[in-house]
Amino acid sequence: MVTANWAGNVVFSSREVHRPTSVAQLQELVAGSDRVRALGSGHSFSRIADTDGEHVTLAGLPPVVEIDAATATARVSAGLRYGEFTGRMHDAGFALPNLGSLPHIVVAGACATGTHGSGQANGALGTAVSAVELVGADGELRTVRRGDAEFPGSVVALGALGIVTALTLDLRPTFGIRQWIYEGLALDAAEEALAGGYSVSLFTHWRGAGFEQVWLKQLDTDPEPPVRWLGATRAPAPVHMVPGVDPQHCTPQLGEPGPWHARLPHFRLEFTPSSGDELQSEYFVPREALPDALRAVDAVRDHVTPVLQVSEIRTVAADDLWLSPAQGRETAALHFTWVPDTEAVLPAVAALESALAQFGTRPHWGKVFGTAPATVASLWPRLNDFATLTLKHDPEGKFRNAMLETYLPR
């Protein structure tokens, strides 16, 4: 029985966990429940997935991966992990535009919380969704499609509109990626570096003068980058972003070409991350504010470094999904992987949020944050519209939980 999230910092309040083996069973369960929410991979660090009612895991539903070559789309079961179906897309000649750093996360949960990869032209994972199938509060199965008035509020929906059973994803022709690691990038070179490849991540521990590592993921048809680039030097051997950790679990580096699904994530599917060894926070600022935001973090580094494992900087393209971290603006993401000590981490979180508040900084719904509800309401212009949508489809609050009650206006 699932009792806690991946990291162990959230002990769930549910009275029971169900594992339906068919959509019909799920419909019956939802219709008969007073409070119910879905559990995905448990890779959220906030209480976004919690409920004081019943939990359902979709891991028991029949796995479905239906690729339609004519429309370049794929219909996939909501409970599948990305690593369980992306290889099939590649074999069929297709790809998703982007992936997160972990292939272990469940597709429905990742899209519902605004999870993303990196790349200035790449949207959050939910931007690939063209249709959402979900069981509503009455137990009925319905589909919301791109073009429907409610669609922009139904993708990054935080589980508040129902239990998602399947997603239809837009595909593109498959492609190859080469991954290079560079070491020693100056802080003021961040913008240029982030624009230097298909997907780029900058890593720092906020102890030195800049970034210790740049993970440059380029199309395998692009020219090989130079050994020296923007003042950084190409790493001569595979590395892990956390010092002292064996890089064997990372995706291949040193420019070795491979399919998109085996290079865009930072980690291999066959490596299962251990639980309980980290916490995470992430903050999203307008991309043009990144240089100032980096300097603001640097100014509070003394609060951050004692509890930090590593920090990652990425970019996300603007979208129109109401609760997306990149809704309405080109975005830079500042991610922090903390030590697994909530009490020690919270003061660092508070210092960061204070330093970044001036930039209209949005927190990641699924990670540790302390942003006040009134501030959250000011950061997403369509939050009131989303709250109205939840009341329309769930007037009794079957899918709401304590966190949603805090941040969604009634």
Tab-separated table of C-alpha atoms in Angstrom:
chain	number	residue	atom	x	y	z
A	1	MET	CA	0.000	0.000	0.000
A	2	VAL	CA	1.312	3.451	-0.924
A	3	THR	CA	1.631	5.610	2.196
A	4	ALA	CA	4.062	8.367	1.200
A	5	ASN	CA	5.476	10.198	-1.781
A	6	TRP	CA	8.736	9.346	-3.559
A	7	ALA	CA	10.855	11.416	-1.171
A	8	GLY	CA	9.018	10.446	2.007
A	9	ASN	CA	8.483	14.056	3.090
A	10	VAL	CA	4.703	13.762	2.512
A	11	VAL	CA	2.819	11.025	4.365
A	12	PHE	CA	-0.541	10.659	2.653
A	13	SER	CA	-3.777	11.176	4.565
A	14	SER	CA	-5.965	8.837	2.499
A	15	ARG	CA	-7.983	6.152	4.226
A	16	GLU	CA	-7.549	3.617	1.411
A	17	VAL	CA	-5.662	3.091	-1.862
A	18	HIS	CA	-7.458	1.386	-4.757
A	19	ARG	CA	-5.950	-0.240	-7.843
A	20	PRO	CA	-8.711	-0.599	-10.430
A	21	THR	CA	-8.011	-2.900	-13.356
A	22	SER	CA	-10.447	-1.305	-15.800
A	23	VAL	CA	-11.831	2.127	-16.582
A	24	ALA	CA	-15.294	0.804	-15.691
A	25	GLN	CA	-14.057	-0.113	-12.199
A	26	LEU	CA	-12.508	3.330	-11.874
A	27	GLN	CA	-15.776	4.992	-12.889
A	28	GLU	CA	-17.702	3.010	-10.284
A	29	LEU	CA	-15.130	3.840	-7.613
A	30	VAL	CA	-15.160	7.572	-8.376
A	31	ALA	CA	-18.967	7.729	-8.502
A	32	GLY	CA	-19.179	6.114	-5.059
A	33	SER	CA	-16.482	8.197	-3.351
A	34	ASP	CA	-16.916	11.436	-1.464
A	35	ARG	CA	-13.230	12.434	-1.793
A	36	VAL	CA	-10.810	10.832	-4.270
A	37	ARG	CA	-7.555	11.642	-6.046
A	38	ALA	CA	-5.110	9.814	-8.290
A	39	LEU	CA	-1.572	8.772	-7.400
A	40	GLY	CA	1.079	8.794	-10.116
A	41	SER	CA	4.772	8.124	-9.626
A	42	GLY	CA	4.753	10.038	-6.316
A	43	HIS	CA	7.424	12.382	-7.629
A	44	SER	CA	5.795	15.498	-6.178
A	45	PHE	CA	7.285	17.095	-3.083
A	46	SER	CA	4.226	19.155	-2.123
A	47	ARG	CA	0.853	17.848	-0.923
A	48	ILE	CA	-0.677	18.289	-4.381
A	49	ALA	CA	-1.543	14.567	-4.689
A	50	ASP	CA	-2.847	14.122	-1.143
A	51	THR	CA	-6.439	13.517	-0.036
A	52	ASP	CA	-8.227	12.707	3.195
A	53	GLY	CA	-10.517	10.440	1.172
A	54	GLU	CA	-9.489	7.621	-1.151
A	55	HIS	CA	-6.536	7.295	-3.463
A	56	VAL	CA	-6.502	5.445	-6.765
A	57	THR	CA	-3.441	4.289	-8.644
A	58	LEU	CA	-3.793	3.799	-12.375
A	59	ALA	CA	-0.935	1.306	-12.544
A	60	GLY	CA	-3.430	-1.558	-12.789
A	61	LEU	CA	-5.248	-0.242	-15.861
A	62	PRO	CA	-4.446	-2.009	-19.155
A	63	PRO	CA	-1.443	-0.281	-20.783
A	64	VAL	CA	-2.475	1.396	-24.020
A	65	VAL	CA	-0.143	2.956	-26.597
A	66	GLU	CA	-2.012	3.641	-29.834
A	67	ILE	CA	0.097	5.434	-32.439
A	68	ASP	CA	-1.801	6.990	-35.331
A	69	ALA	CA	0.698	7.643	-38.118
A	70	ALA	CA	-1.877	9.454	-40.245
A	71	THR	CA	-2.485	12.152	-37.618
A	72	ALA	CA	0.958	11.942	-35.956
A	73	THR	CA	-0.591	11.396	-32.551
A	74	ALA	CA	-0.452	8.750	-29.836
A	75	ARG	CA	-3.099	7.843	-27.299
A	76	VAL	CA	-1.451	6.575	-24.103
A	77	SER	CA	-2.704	5.310	-20.769
A	78	ALA	CA	-2.453	7.963	-18.070
A	79	GLY	CA	-0.630	5.676	-15.642
A	80	LEU	CA	2.288	4.851	-17.938
A	81	ARG	CA	5.753	6.187	-17.226
A	82	TYR	CA	7.377	8.051	-20.090
A	83	GLY	CA	10.121	5.457	-20.331
A	84	GLU	CA	7.528	2.740	-20.885
A	85	PHE	CA	6.214	4.116	-24.184
A	86	THR	CA	8.670	6.565	-25.741
A	87	GLY	CA	10.777	3.767	-27.216
A	88	ARG	CA	7.718	2.482	-29.067
A	89	MET	CA	7.167	5.925	-30.541
A	90	HIS	CA	10.749	6.018	-31.775
A	91	ASP	CA	10.435	2.553	-33.305
A	92	ALA	CA	7.355	3.779	-35.186
A	93	GLY	CA	9.302	6.768	-36.529
A	94	PHE	CA	7.922	9.380	-34.139
A	95	ALA	CA	8.986	11.432	-31.130
A	96	LEU	CA	7.714	13.817	-28.502
A	97	PRO	CA	9.230	17.299	-28.731
A	98	ASN	CA	10.786	17.073	-25.287
A	99	LEU	CA	11.087	15.053	-22.079
A	100	GLY	CA	11.782	15.729	-18.419
A	101	SER	CA	15.016	14.801	-16.694
A	102	LEU	CA	13.528	11.535	-15.395
A	103	PRO	CA	11.877	8.910	-17.650
A	104	HIS	CA	10.344	7.339	-14.529
A	105	ILE	CA	7.532	9.865	-14.081
A	106	VAL	CA	3.920	9.096	-14.990
A	107	VAL	CA	2.578	10.958	-18.017
A	108	ALA	CA	-0.693	12.155	-16.440
A	109	GLY	CA	0.924	13.469	-13.264
A	110	ALA	CA	3.747	15.177	-15.139
A	111	CYS	CA	1.349	17.020	-17.436
A	112	ALA	CA	-1.066	17.863	-14.619
A	113	THR	CA	1.613	19.623	-12.546
A	114	GLY	CA	3.381	21.557	-15.324
A	115	THR	CA	6.522	19.415	-15.447
A	116	HIS	CA	8.967	20.314	-18.240
A	117	GLY	CA	12.326	19.700	-19.827
A	118	SER	CA	14.508	22.433	-21.312
A	119	GLY	CA	14.991	24.266	-24.591
A	120	GLN	CA	13.977	27.747	-25.678
A	121	ALA	CA	11.630	26.378	-28.361
A	122	ASN	CA	10.303	23.532	-26.197
A	123	GLY	CA	7.111	23.862	-24.184
A	124	ALA	CA	6.267	22.105	-20.934
A	125	LEU	CA	5.319	18.436	-21.340
A	126	GLY	CA	1.612	19.290	-21.255
A	127	THR	CA	1.891	21.313	-24.462
A	128	ALA	CA	2.095	18.032	-26.405
A	129	VAL	CA	-1.386	17.050	-25.157
A	130	SER	CA	-4.215	17.395	-27.687
A	131	ALA	CA	-6.924	15.478	-25.796
A	132	VAL	CA	-7.614	14.532	-22.174
A	133	GLU	CA	-9.868	11.611	-21.205
A	134	LEU	CA	-11.018	11.702	-17.589
A	135	VAL	CA	-13.578	10.342	-15.170
A	136	GLY	CA	-15.592	13.192	-13.676
A	137	ALA	CA	-17.207	13.554	-10.275
A	138	ASP	CA	-20.361	11.771	-11.485
A	139	GLY	CA	-18.329	8.771	-12.649
A	140	GLU	CA	-18.883	9.559	-16.312
A	141	LEU	CA	-16.025	9.399	-18.798
A	142	ARG	CA	-15.570	12.515	-20.922
A	143	THR	CA	-12.984	13.871	-23.362
A	144	VAL	CA	-11.714	17.445	-23.655
A	145	ARG	CA	-9.943	18.291	-26.916
A	146	ARG	CA	-7.719	21.087	-28.102
A	147	GLY	CA	-10.033	23.726	-29.528
A	148	ASP	CA	-12.646	23.225	-26.794
A	149	ALA	CA	-13.128	26.311	-24.631
A	150	GLU	CA	-12.193	24.368	-21.489
A	151	PHE	CA	-9.103	22.695	-22.926
A	152	PRO	CA	-6.482	25.247	-21.727
A	153	GLY	CA	-7.712	24.682	-18.175
A	154	SER	CA	-7.867	20.892	-18.454
A	155	VAL	CA	-4.231	19.889	-19.044
A	156	VAL	CA	-2.260	21.415	-16.149
A	157	ALA	CA	-5.280	20.770	-13.932
A	158	LEU	CA	-3.664	19.575	-10.667
A	159	GLY	CA	-6.075	16.628	-10.495
A	160	ALA	CA	-8.926	19.002	-9.708
A	161	LEU	CA	-11.213	18.118	-12.636
A	162	GLY	CA	-11.243	14.336	-12.371
A	163	ILE	CA	-9.155	11.195	-12.739
A	164	VAL	CA	-7.350	11.232	-16.084
A	165	THR	CA	-7.413	7.838	-17.833
A	166	ALA	CA	-5.666	8.609	-21.136
A	167	LEU	CA	-3.962	11.408	-23.031
A	168	THR	CA	-3.540	11.986	-26.738
A	169	LEU	CA	-0.113	13.423	-27.534
A	170	ASP	CA	1.084	15.245	-30.634
A	171	LEU	CA	4.126	13.658	-32.242
A	172	ARG	CA	6.894	14.824	-34.552
A	173	PRO	CA	9.279	12.767	-36.698
A	174	THR	CA	11.860	10.958	-34.621
A	175	PHE	CA	15.275	12.556	-34.199
A	176	GLY	CA	18.671	11.917	-32.672
A	177	ILE	CA	20.512	13.791	-29.936
A	178	ARG	CA	24.141	14.091	-28.891
A	179	GLN	CA	24.986	15.177	-25.373
A	180	TRP	CA	28.076	17.119	-24.386
A	181	ILE	CA	29.072	18.292	-20.914
A	182	TYR	CA	31.030	21.523	-20.466
A	183	GLU	CA	32.671	22.683	-17.255
A	184	GLY	CA	33.259	26.208	-15.930
A	185	LEU	CA	30.704	28.664	-17.359
A	186	ALA	CA	30.523	32.262	-16.120
A	187	LEU	CA	27.241	33.396	-14.573
A	188	ASP	CA	26.779	36.168	-17.139
A	189	ALA	CA	27.041	33.649	-20.015
A	190	ALA	CA	23.876	31.828	-18.948
A	191	GLU	CA	21.537	33.328	-21.544
A	192	GLU	CA	23.820	32.582	-24.468
A	193	ALA	CA	24.503	29.044	-23.245
A	194	LEU	CA	20.807	28.257	-22.794
A	195	ALA	CA	20.224	29.237	-26.434
A	196	GLY	CA	23.084	27.034	-27.644
A	197	GLY	CA	21.327	23.702	-28.205
A	198	TYR	CA	18.073	21.826	-28.568
A	199	SER	CA	17.949	21.338	-24.786
A	200	VAL	CA	20.401	22.904	-22.338
A	201	SER	CA	20.736	22.653	-18.558
A	202	LEU	CA	23.104	24.666	-16.368
A	203	PHE	CA	24.200	23.214	-13.029
A	204	THR	CA	25.688	25.048	-10.060
A	205	HIS	CA	26.122	24.606	-6.321
A	206	TRP	CA	26.191	28.390	-5.740
A	207	ARG	CA	29.607	28.135	-4.126
A	208	GLY	CA	31.811	29.399	-6.963
A	209	ALA	CA	31.686	32.188	-9.513
A	210	GLY	CA	29.397	30.516	-12.065
A	211	PHE	CA	28.159	27.163	-13.319
A	212	GLU	CA	30.172	24.020	-12.750
A	213	GLN	CA	28.486	22.168	-15.626
A	214	VAL	CA	26.557	22.790	-18.847
A	215	TRP	CA	24.604	19.836	-20.260
A	216	LEU	CA	24.303	20.615	-23.970
A	217	LYS	CA	21.915	18.360	-25.889
A	218	GLN	CA	22.095	19.068	-29.613
A	219	LEU	CA	20.483	17.489	-32.669
A	220	ASP	CA	22.818	14.863	-34.073
A	221	THR	CA	22.617	16.619	-37.453
A	222	ASP	CA	24.142	19.816	-36.031
A	223	PRO	CA	27.898	20.483	-36.293
A	224	GLU	CA	29.959	19.247	-33.367
A	225	PRO	CA	30.552	22.089	-30.899
A	226	PRO	CA	34.103	23.215	-30.131
A	227	VAL	CA	36.140	21.862	-27.237
A	228	ARG	CA	36.124	25.377	-25.762
A	229	TRP	CA	32.719	27.087	-25.803
A	230	LEU	CA	31.706	30.374	-24.152
A	231	GLY	CA	34.751	30.096	-21.913
A	232	ALA	CA	33.792	26.582	-20.758
A	233	THR	CA	35.743	23.397	-21.492
A	234	ARG	CA	34.297	20.092	-22.656
A	235	ALA	CA	34.445	17.391	-19.974
A	236	PRO	CA	36.880	14.607	-20.959
A	237	ALA	CA	34.882	11.847	-19.245
A	238	PRO	CA	31.253	11.221	-18.187
A	239	VAL	CA	30.115	13.173	-15.137
A	240	HIS	CA	27.195	13.351	-12.718
A	241	MET	CA	25.767	16.750	-11.785
A	242	VAL	CA	26.285	15.978	-8.074
A	243	PRO	CA	29.995	15.732	-7.166
A	244	GLY	CA	31.133	12.305	-6.087
A	245	VAL	CA	28.161	10.436	-7.569
A	246	ASP	CA	28.850	7.733	-10.160
A	247	PRO	CA	27.690	8.887	-13.630
A	248	GLN	CA	26.809	5.350	-14.751
A	249	HIS	CA	23.107	6.099	-14.233
A	250	CYS	CA	23.202	9.207	-16.451
A	251	THR	CA	22.306	9.105	-20.126
A	252	PRO	CA	25.314	8.718	-22.476
A	253	GLN	CA	27.585	11.736	-22.872
A	254	LEU	CA	30.775	12.568	-24.827
A	255	GLY	CA	28.761	13.237	-27.996
A	256	GLU	CA	27.625	9.632	-28.448
A	257	PRO	CA	24.566	9.892	-30.722
A	258	GLY	CA	21.325	8.230	-29.736
A	259	PRO	CA	17.548	8.512	-30.085
A	260	TRP	CA	15.750	11.423	-28.450
A	261	HIS	CA	14.186	9.332	-25.679
A	262	ALA	CA	17.602	8.034	-24.569
A	263	ARG	CA	19.325	11.447	-24.470
A	264	LEU	CA	16.832	14.166	-23.506
A	265	PRO	CA	16.393	12.797	-19.956
A	266	HIS	CA	19.402	13.136	-17.678
A	267	PHE	CA	18.950	9.617	-16.299
A	268	ARG	CA	18.475	6.143	-17.737
A	269	LEU	CA	15.169	4.334	-17.273
A	270	GLU	CA	16.905	1.225	-15.937
A	271	PHE	CA	18.188	3.308	-13.019
A	272	THR	CA	15.434	3.661	-10.432
A	273	PRO	CA	16.090	6.739	-8.277
A	274	SER	CA	16.298	5.989	-4.575
A	275	SER	CA	13.616	7.546	-2.391
A	276	GLY	CA	14.107	9.771	0.593
A	277	ASP	CA	17.439	11.318	-0.333
A	278	GLU	CA	16.308	14.764	-1.534
A	279	LEU	CA	13.698	17.508	-1.596
A	280	GLN	CA	13.067	19.822	-4.535
A	281	SER	CA	11.883	23.382	-5.187
A	282	GLU	CA	11.571	25.194	-8.497
A	283	TYR	CA	10.794	28.772	-9.460
A	284	PHE	CA	9.822	30.211	-12.847
A	285	VAL	CA	10.711	33.746	-13.911
A	286	PRO	CA	10.224	35.621	-17.203
A	287	ARG	CA	13.155	34.673	-19.408
A	288	GLU	CA	14.277	38.282	-19.787
A	289	ALA	CA	14.605	38.512	-15.995
A	290	LEU	CA	17.016	35.570	-15.749
A	291	PRO	CA	20.278	37.569	-15.393
A	292	ASP	CA	18.827	39.619	-12.540
A	293	ALA	CA	17.234	36.539	-10.978
A	294	LEU	CA	20.567	34.716	-10.977
A	295	ARG	CA	22.217	37.672	-9.271
A	296	ALA	CA	19.391	37.721	-6.697
A	297	VAL	CA	19.984	34.040	-5.880
A	298	ASP	CA	23.723	34.650	-5.698
A	299	ALA	CA	23.064	37.374	-3.110
A	300	VAL	CA	21.392	34.857	-0.751
A	301	ARG	CA	23.763	31.974	-1.439
A	302	ASP	CA	24.758	31.794	2.233
A	303	HIS	CA	21.195	30.709	3.026
A	304	VAL	CA	21.082	28.252	0.121
A	305	THR	CA	24.381	26.393	-0.033
A	306	PRO	CA	24.297	24.687	3.399
A	307	VAL	CA	21.234	22.628	2.409
A	308	LEU	CA	21.698	22.427	-1.380
A	309	GLN	CA	22.723	19.343	-3.343
A	310	VAL	CA	22.608	21.001	-6.770
A	311	SER	CA	20.759	23.715	-8.682
A	312	GLU	CA	19.673	23.498	-12.346
A	313	ILE	CA	18.697	26.322	-14.712
A	314	ARG	CA	16.499	25.549	-17.753
A	315	THR	CA	14.200	27.338	-20.206
A	316	VAL	CA	10.575	26.714	-21.198
A	317	ALA	CA	8.673	28.150	-24.155
A	318	ALA	CA	5.520	30.180	-23.499
A	319	ASP	CA	2.128	28.467	-23.721
A	320	ASP	CA	-1.577	29.164	-23.148
A	321	LEU	CA	-2.341	26.488	-20.533
A	322	TRP	CA	-3.988	28.309	-17.632
A	323	LEU	CA	-1.896	26.909	-14.759
A	324	SER	CA	1.292	26.150	-16.656
A	325	PRO	CA	4.495	27.640	-15.209
A	326	ALA	CA	5.112	29.199	-18.641
A	327	GLN	CA	1.579	30.491	-19.197
A	328	GLY	CA	1.766	33.651	-21.260
A	329	ARG	CA	5.513	34.221	-21.062
A	330	GLU	CA	8.865	32.861	-22.227
A	331	THR	CA	10.273	31.337	-19.071
A	332	ALA	CA	13.456	30.439	-17.234
A	333	ALA	CA	13.283	27.795	-14.504
A	334	LEU	CA	15.494	27.824	-11.408
A	335	HIS	CA	15.518	24.407	-9.783
A	336	PHE	CA	16.946	23.469	-6.384
A	337	THR	CA	17.602	19.939	-5.151
A	338	TRP	CA	17.866	20.029	-1.372
A	339	VAL	CA	19.054	17.701	1.348
A	340	PRO	CA	16.200	15.561	2.762
A	341	ASP	CA	15.584	17.730	5.829
A	342	THR	CA	12.398	19.809	5.593
A	343	GLU	CA	13.040	21.829	8.743
A	344	ALA	CA	16.502	22.833	7.539
A	345	VAL	CA	15.359	23.526	3.974
A	346	LEU	CA	12.389	25.808	4.686
A	347	PRO	CA	14.491	28.843	5.757
A	348	ALA	CA	16.446	28.560	2.500
A	349	VAL	CA	13.177	28.378	0.573
A	350	ALA	CA	11.939	31.505	2.345
A	351	ALA	CA	15.169	33.378	1.552
A	352	LEU	CA	14.954	32.397	-2.109
A	353	GLU	CA	11.306	33.379	-2.435
A	354	SER	CA	11.980	36.748	-0.854
A	355	ALA	CA	14.911	37.378	-3.211
A	356	LEU	CA	12.964	36.314	-6.306
A	357	ALA	CA	9.591	37.898	-5.486
A	358	GLN	CA	10.374	41.034	-7.515
A	359	PHE	CA	10.337	39.034	-10.763
A	360	GLY	CA	6.772	37.706	-10.560
A	361	THR	CA	8.179	34.296	-9.690
A	362	ARG	CA	5.872	31.295	-9.995
A	363	PRO	CA	6.508	28.199	-7.854
A	364	HIS	CA	6.247	24.657	-9.219
A	365	TRP	CA	2.937	23.168	-8.040
A	366	GLY	CA	4.535	19.820	-7.257
A	367	LYS	CA	7.553	20.980	-5.281
A	368	VAL	CA	8.333	22.564	-1.914
A	369	PHE	CA	7.341	26.232	-1.732
A	370	GLY	CA	5.933	28.740	0.727
A	371	THR	CA	4.461	31.379	-1.591
A	372	ALA	CA	1.395	32.998	-0.015
A	373	PRO	CA	-2.025	32.179	-1.546
A	374	ALA	CA	-2.692	35.832	-2.389
A	375	THR	CA	0.600	36.028	-4.243
A	376	VAL	CA	-0.116	32.795	-6.130
A	377	ALA	CA	-3.462	34.245	-7.202
A	378	SER	CA	-1.669	37.253	-8.701
A	379	LEU	CA	0.856	35.132	-10.606
A	380	TRP	CA	-1.556	33.145	-12.799
A	381	PRO	CA	-4.037	35.454	-14.608
A	382	ARG	CA	-6.424	32.572	-15.337
A	383	LEU	CA	-6.524	31.120	-11.815
A	384	ASN	CA	-10.037	32.454	-11.184
A	385	ASP	CA	-11.196	30.951	-14.467
A	386	PHE	CA	-9.729	27.629	-13.429
A	387	ALA	CA	-11.465	27.803	-10.046
A	388	THR	CA	-14.758	28.440	-11.849
A	389	LEU	CA	-14.085	25.436	-14.076
A	390	THR	CA	-13.516	23.181	-11.054
A	391	LEU	CA	-16.781	24.334	-9.466
A	392	LYS	CA	-18.633	23.570	-12.693
A	393	HIS	CA	-17.354	20.004	-12.922
A	394	ASP	CA	-16.876	19.230	-9.229
A	395	PRO	CA	-19.299	21.373	-7.208
A	396	GLU	CA	-19.036	19.146	-4.126
A	397	GLY	CA	-15.240	19.215	-4.102
A	398	LYS	CA	-14.736	15.479	-4.608
A	399	PHE	CA	-11.322	16.050	-6.190
A	400	ARG	CA	-10.216	18.959	-4.001
A	401	ASN	CA	-7.745	18.575	-1.161
A	402	ALA	CA	-6.247	20.833	1.492
A	403	MET	CA	-3.667	22.300	-0.893
A	404	LEU	CA	-6.257	23.150	-3.537
A	405	GLU	CA	-8.526	24.638	-0.891
A	406	THR	CA	-5.619	26.896	0.072
A	407	TYR	CA	-4.705	28.114	-3.400
A	408	LEU	CA	-7.939	27.977	-5.415
A	409	PRO	CA	-10.487	30.737	-4.729
A	410	ARG	CA	-14.062	29.644	-4.031
